[in-house]
Amino acid sequence: MTTLRPSNGEYPRLLEIWRSAVEATHDFLTPADVEYYATRVPLYFPEVDLTVAEVDGIAAGFSGIAEGKLEMLFVHDDFRGRGVGTALLRAALDRFPDLTLDVNEQNPRAVGFYLHHGFEVVGRQETDSDGRPFPLLELKRA
């Protein structure tokens, strides 16, 4: 069973979740890219409203929202396919029915996840928010 709660500042665990998720799903990133982003991600934690998903008392995933935009949603690889991401997304949509998000175009599982949940592609950026060559798709609810 997945339960959701606000983050209590457990940034090291959130970074572990992030790394596990990225290493399992972002095969377009080199190890050096992962290390680069690992230094950046913790800087964003205080900038978003973080929700943590727990499974049997273990932090298994998290989402971060700022100004009605889903800025991050990551699920530890050990917990993928168990409804954790869906629970986080549904909670975000309950709070922000007009939720928007960007997703890496090169991550087809994530793109499919959001399309399955009723999002549609409304734009594309050639680079990510750091100006790196990883295209982003802009999504909103259909």
Coordinates of N, CA and C in Angstrom, one line a residue:
M1 N 0.8 -1.2 0.0 CA 0.0 0.0 0.0 C 0.9 1.2 0.0
T2 N 0.5 2.2 -0.8 CA 1.3 3.4 -1.0 C 0.6 4.5 -0.2
T3 N 1.4 5.2 0.7 CA 0.9 6.3 1.4 C 1.7 7.6 1.0
L4 N 1.1 8.7 1.0 CA 1.7 9.9 0.6 C 1.8 10.9 1.8
R5 N 2.9 11.6 1.8 CA 3.1 12.6 2.9 C 4.0 13.7 2.4
P6 N 4.0 14.8 3.1 CA 5.0 15.9 2.8 C 6.4 15.4 3.1
S7 N 7.4 15.9 2.4 CA 8.8 15.6 2.7 C 9.1 16.2 4.1
N8 N 9.9 15.5 4.8 CA 10.4 16.0 6.1 C 11.9 16.4 6.0
G9 N 12.3 16.7 4.7 CA 13.7 17.1 4.5 C 14.7 16.0 4.3
E10 N 14.2 14.8 4.0 CA 15.1 13.7 3.8 C 15.8 13.7 2.5
Y11 N 16.5 14.8 2.2 CA 17.1 14.9 0.9 C 18.1 13.8 0.5
P12 N 18.9 13.3 1.4 CA 19.7 12.2 0.9 C 18.9 11.0 0.4
R13 N 17.8 10.6 1.0 CA 17.0 9.5 0.5 C 16.4 9.9 -0.8
L14 N 15.9 11.1 -0.9 CA 15.3 11.5 -2.2 C 16.3 11.5 -3.3
L15 N 17.5 11.8 -3.0 CA 18.6 11.7 -4.1 C 18.9 10.3 -4.4
E16 N 18.8 9.4 -3.4 CA 18.9 7.9 -3.7 C 17.8 7.5 -4.7
I17 N 16.6 7.9 -4.4 CA 15.5 7.5 -5.2 C 15.7 8.1 -6.6
W18 N 16.1 9.3 -6.7 CA 16.3 10.0 -8.0 C 17.3 9.2 -8.8
R19 N 18.5 8.9 -8.1 CA 19.6 8.1 -8.8 C 19.1 6.8 -9.3
S20 N 18.4 6.0 -8.5 CA 17.9 4.7 -8.9 C 17.0 4.8 -10.1
A21 N 16.0 5.8 -10.0 CA 15.1 6.0 -11.1 C 15.8 6.4 -12.4
V22 N 16.7 7.3 -12.3 CA 17.4 7.8 -13.5 C 18.3 6.7 -14.1
E23 N 19.0 6.0 -13.3 CA 19.9 4.9 -13.8 C 19.1 3.8 -14.4
A24 N 17.8 3.6 -14.0 CA 17.0 2.5 -14.6 C 16.2 3.0 -15.8
T25 N 16.0 4.3 -16.0 CA 15.2 4.7 -17.1 C 15.8 5.7 -18.1
H26 N 16.9 6.4 -17.7 CA 17.4 7.4 -18.5 C 18.7 6.9 -19.2
D27 N 18.5 5.9 -20.0 CA 19.7 5.2 -20.7 C 20.4 6.1 -21.7
F28 N 19.8 7.2 -22.0 CA 20.4 8.2 -22.9 C 21.5 9.1 -22.2
L29 N 21.6 9.0 -20.9 CA 22.5 9.8 -20.1 C 23.8 8.9 -19.9
T30 N 24.9 9.6 -20.0 CA 26.2 8.9 -19.7 C 26.4 8.9 -18.1
P31 N 27.3 8.1 -17.6 CA 27.6 8.3 -16.2 C 28.0 9.7 -15.8
A32 N 28.7 10.4 -16.6 CA 29.1 11.7 -16.3 C 27.9 12.7 -16.3
D33 N 26.9 12.4 -17.2 CA 25.7 13.2 -17.1 C 24.9 13.0 -15.8
V34 N 24.8 11.7 -15.4 CA 24.1 11.4 -14.1 C 24.8 12.1 -13.0
E35 N 26.1 12.1 -13.0 CA 26.9 12.8 -11.9 C 26.6 14.3 -11.9
Y36 N 26.6 14.9 -13.1 CA 26.3 16.3 -13.2 C 24.9 16.6 -12.6
Y37 N 23.9 15.9 -13.0 CA 22.6 16.2 -12.5 C 22.4 15.8 -11.0
A38 N 23.2 14.9 -10.5 CA 23.2 14.5 -9.1 C 23.6 15.7 -8.3
T39 N 24.4 16.6 -8.8 CA 24.9 17.8 -8.1 C 23.8 18.9 -8.1
R40 N 23.0 18.8 -9.2 CA 22.0 19.9 -9.4 C 20.6 19.6 -8.7
V41 N 20.2 18.3 -8.7 CA 18.9 18.0 -8.2 C 18.6 18.4 -6.8
P42 N 19.6 18.2 -5.8 CA 19.3 18.7 -4.5 C 19.1 20.2 -4.3
L43 N 19.6 21.0 -5.3 CA 19.4 22.4 -5.3 C 17.9 22.8 -5.5
Y44 N 17.2 21.9 -6.3 CA 15.8 22.1 -6.6 C 14.9 21.7 -5.5
F45 N 15.3 20.8 -4.6 CA 14.4 20.3 -3.6 C 13.7 21.4 -2.8
P46 N 14.5 22.4 -2.3 CA 13.8 23.5 -1.5 C 12.9 24.4 -2.3
E47 N 13.0 24.3 -3.7 CA 12.3 25.2 -4.6 C 10.9 24.6 -4.9
V48 N 10.6 23.4 -4.6 CA 9.3 22.7 -4.9 C 8.6 22.2 -3.7
D49 N 7.3 22.0 -3.9 CA 6.5 21.4 -2.8 C 6.7 19.8 -3.0
L50 N 7.4 19.2 -2.1 CA 7.8 17.8 -2.3 C 6.7 16.9 -1.6
T51 N 6.3 15.9 -2.3 CA 5.5 14.8 -1.7 C 6.2 13.5 -1.8
V52 N 6.2 12.8 -0.7 CA 7.0 11.5 -0.7 C 5.9 10.4 -0.6
A53 N 6.2 9.4 -1.4 CA 5.4 8.2 -1.4 C 6.1 7.1 -0.7
E54 N 5.4 6.5 0.3 CA 6.0 5.4 1.1 C 5.3 4.1 0.8
V55 N 6.0 3.0 0.8 CA 5.5 1.7 0.7 C 6.0 0.9 1.9
D56 N 5.1 0.4 2.7 CA 5.5 -0.3 3.9 C 6.5 0.5 4.7
G57 N 6.3 1.8 4.8 CA 7.2 2.7 5.6 C 8.5 3.1 5.0
I58 N 8.7 2.7 3.8 CA 10.0 3.0 3.1 C 9.7 4.1 2.0
A59 N 10.4 5.2 2.0 CA 10.3 6.2 1.0 C 10.6 5.5 -0.4
A60 N 9.6 5.5 -1.3 CA 9.8 4.8 -2.6 C 9.8 5.7 -3.8
G61 N 9.3 6.9 -3.6 CA 9.2 7.8 -4.7 C 8.9 9.2 -4.2
F62 N 8.9 10.2 -5.1 CA 8.6 11.5 -4.7 C 8.2 12.4 -5.9
S63 N 7.5 13.4 -5.6 CA 7.2 14.4 -6.7 C 7.5 15.8 -6.1
G64 N 7.7 16.7 -7.0 CA 7.9 18.1 -6.7 C 7.1 19.0 -7.6
I65 N 6.3 19.9 -7.0 CA 5.5 20.8 -7.8 C 5.8 22.3 -7.5
A66 N 5.9 23.1 -8.5 CA 6.0 24.5 -8.3 C 5.1 25.2 -9.2
E67 N 4.2 26.1 -8.7 CA 3.3 26.9 -9.4 C 2.5 26.1 -10.4
G68 N 2.0 25.0 -10.0 CA 1.1 24.2 -10.8 C 1.8 23.4 -11.9
K69 N 3.1 23.3 -11.8 CA 3.9 22.5 -12.8 C 4.6 21.4 -12.0
L70 N 4.4 20.2 -12.5 CA 5.1 19.0 -12.0 C 6.6 19.1 -12.4
E71 N 7.5 19.4 -11.5 CA 8.9 19.6 -11.9 C 9.7 18.3 -11.8
M72 N 9.2 17.4 -11.0 CA 9.9 16.1 -10.8 C 8.9 15.1 -10.3
L73 N 9.1 13.9 -10.8 CA 8.4 12.7 -10.3 C 9.4 11.5 -10.5
F74 N 9.8 10.9 -9.5 CA 10.8 9.8 -9.6 C 10.4 8.7 -8.6
V75 N 10.5 7.4 -9.1 CA 10.2 6.3 -8.3 C 11.4 5.4 -8.3
H76 N 11.8 5.0 -7.1 CA 13.0 4.0 -7.0 C 12.7 2.8 -7.8
D77 N 13.8 2.3 -8.5 CA 13.6 1.2 -9.4 C 13.0 0.0 -8.7
D78 N 13.3 -0.2 -7.4 CA 12.8 -1.4 -6.7 C 11.2 -1.3 -6.6
F79 N 10.7 -0.1 -6.8 CA 9.2 0.1 -6.6 C 8.5 0.4 -7.9
R80 N 9.2 0.4 -9.0 CA 8.5 0.7 -10.3 C 7.4 -0.4 -10.6
G81 N 6.3 0.1 -11.2 CA 5.3 -0.9 -11.6 C 4.4 -1.3 -10.4
R82 N 4.5 -0.6 -9.3 CA 3.6 -0.9 -8.2 C 2.6 0.2 -7.8
G83 N 2.4 1.1 -8.7 CA 1.4 2.2 -8.5 C 1.9 3.4 -7.8
V84 N 3.2 3.5 -7.5 CA 3.8 4.6 -6.7 C 3.7 5.9 -7.6
G85 N 4.1 5.8 -8.8 CA 4.1 7.0 -9.7 C 2.7 7.4 -9.9
T86 N 1.8 6.5 -10.1 CA 0.4 6.8 -10.4 C -0.2 7.5 -9.1
A87 N 0.1 7.1 -8.0 CA -0.4 7.7 -6.7 C 0.1 9.1 -6.6
L88 N 1.4 9.3 -6.9 CA 2.0 10.7 -6.9 C 1.3 11.6 -7.9
L89 N 1.1 11.1 -9.1 CA 0.5 11.9 -10.2 C -0.9 12.2 -9.9
R90 N -1.7 11.3 -9.4 CA -3.1 11.5 -9.0 C -3.2 12.6 -7.9
A91 N -2.3 12.5 -6.9 CA -2.3 13.5 -5.9 C -2.0 14.9 -6.4
A92 N -1.1 15.0 -7.3 CA -0.7 16.2 -8.0 C -1.9 16.8 -8.8
L93 N -2.6 15.9 -9.5 CA -3.7 16.3 -10.3 C -4.9 16.7 -9.4
D94 N -5.1 16.1 -8.2 CA -6.1 16.5 -7.3 C -5.9 18.0 -6.9
R95 N -4.6 18.3 -6.7 CA -4.3 19.7 -6.2 C -4.3 20.7 -7.4
F96 N -3.9 20.2 -8.5 CA -3.7 21.1 -9.7 C -4.3 20.4 -10.9
P97 N -5.6 20.5 -11.1 CA -6.2 19.9 -12.3 C -5.6 20.3 -13.6
D98 N -5.1 21.5 -13.7 CA -4.5 22.0 -15.0 C -3.0 21.8 -14.9
L99 N -2.5 20.8 -14.2 CA -1.1 20.5 -14.1 C -0.4 20.4 -15.4
T100 N 0.8 21.0 -15.5 CA 1.6 20.8 -16.7 C 2.9 20.2 -16.3
L101 N 3.7 19.7 -17.3 CA 5.0 19.1 -17.0 C 5.8 19.0 -18.2
D102 N 7.1 18.9 -18.0 CA 8.1 18.5 -19.1 C 8.6 17.2 -18.8
V103 N 8.8 16.4 -19.9 CA 9.4 15.1 -19.8 C 10.5 14.9 -20.9
N104 N 11.5 14.2 -20.5 CA 12.6 13.9 -21.5 C 12.0 13.1 -22.6
E105 N 12.2 13.6 -23.8 CA 11.7 12.9 -25.0 C 12.4 11.6 -25.2
Q106 N 13.6 11.5 -24.7 CA 14.4 10.2 -24.9 C 14.0 9.2 -23.8
N107 N 13.0 9.4 -23.0 CA 12.6 8.5 -22.0 C 11.2 8.0 -22.3
P108 N 11.1 7.0 -23.3 CA 9.8 6.6 -23.8 C 8.9 6.0 -22.7
R109 N 9.4 5.4 -21.7 CA 8.5 4.9 -20.6 C 7.8 6.0 -19.9
A110 N 8.6 7.1 -19.6 CA 7.9 8.2 -18.9 C 6.9 8.9 -19.8
V111 N 7.3 9.1 -21.1 CA 6.4 9.7 -22.0 C 5.1 8.9 -22.1
G112 N 5.2 7.6 -22.2 CA 4.0 6.7 -22.2 C 3.2 6.7 -21.0
F113 N 3.9 6.8 -19.8 CA 3.2 6.9 -18.5 C 2.3 8.2 -18.5
Y114 N 2.8 9.3 -18.9 CA 2.0 10.5 -18.9 C 0.9 10.5 -19.9
L115 N 1.2 10.0 -21.1 CA 0.1 9.9 -22.2 C -1.0 9.0 -21.7
H116 N -0.6 7.9 -21.0 CA -1.6 6.9 -20.5 C -2.5 7.6 -19.5
H117 N -2.0 8.6 -18.8 CA -2.7 9.3 -17.7 C -3.4 10.6 -18.3
G118 N -3.6 10.6 -19.6 CA -4.4 11.7 -20.1 C -3.7 13.0 -20.5
F119 N -2.4 13.0 -20.5 CA -1.6 14.1 -21.0 C -1.4 14.1 -22.5
E120 N -1.2 15.3 -23.0 CA -0.9 15.4 -24.5 C 0.3 16.3 -24.6
V121 N 1.1 16.0 -25.7 CA 2.2 16.9 -26.0 C 1.7 18.2 -26.6
V122 N 2.2 19.3 -26.1 CA 1.8 20.6 -26.6 C 3.0 21.4 -27.0
G123 N 4.2 20.9 -26.9 CA 5.3 21.7 -27.3 C 6.6 20.8 -27.1
R124 N 7.7 21.3 -27.6 CA 9.0 20.6 -27.5 C 10.1 21.7 -27.4
Q125 N 11.0 21.3 -26.6 CA 12.2 22.2 -26.4 C 13.4 21.3 -26.8
E126 N 14.4 21.9 -27.6 CA 15.5 21.2 -28.0 C 16.5 20.8 -26.9
T127 N 16.5 21.6 -25.8 CA 17.4 21.3 -24.7 C 16.7 21.3 -23.4
D128 N 17.3 20.8 -22.4 CA 16.7 20.8 -21.1 C 16.9 22.1 -20.4
S129 N 16.5 22.3 -19.2 CA 16.5 23.6 -18.5 C 17.9 24.0 -18.2
D130 N 18.9 23.1 -18.3 CA 20.3 23.5 -18.1 C 21.0 23.8 -19.5
G131 N 20.2 23.8 -20.6 CA 20.7 24.0 -21.9 C 21.5 22.8 -22.5
R132 N 21.3 21.7 -21.9 CA 22.0 20.5 -22.4 C 21.2 19.8 -23.4
P133 N 21.8 19.0 -24.3 CA 21.1 18.5 -25.5 C 20.2 17.3 -25.3
F134 N 19.3 17.5 -24.4 CA 18.3 16.5 -24.0 C 16.9 17.1 -24.2
P135 N 16.3 16.8 -25.4 CA 15.0 17.5 -25.7 C 13.9 17.1 -24.6
L136 N 13.1 18.1 -24.4 CA 12.0 18.0 -23.5 C 10.6 18.2 -24.2
L137 N 9.7 17.3 -23.9 CA 8.3 17.5 -24.4 C 7.5 18.2 -23.3
E138 N 6.7 19.2 -23.7 CA 5.9 19.9 -22.8 C 4.5 19.3 -22.9
L139 N 4.0 18.9 -21.7 CA 2.7 18.2 -21.7 C 1.7 18.9 -20.8
K140 N 0.4 18.7 -21.2 CA -0.7 19.2 -20.3 C -1.8 18.2 -20.5
R141 N -2.8 18.3 -19.6 CA -4.0 17.4 -19.6 C -4.7 17.6 -20.9
A142 N -5.2 16.5 -21.5 CA -5.9 16.6 -22.8 C -7.3 17.2 -22.4

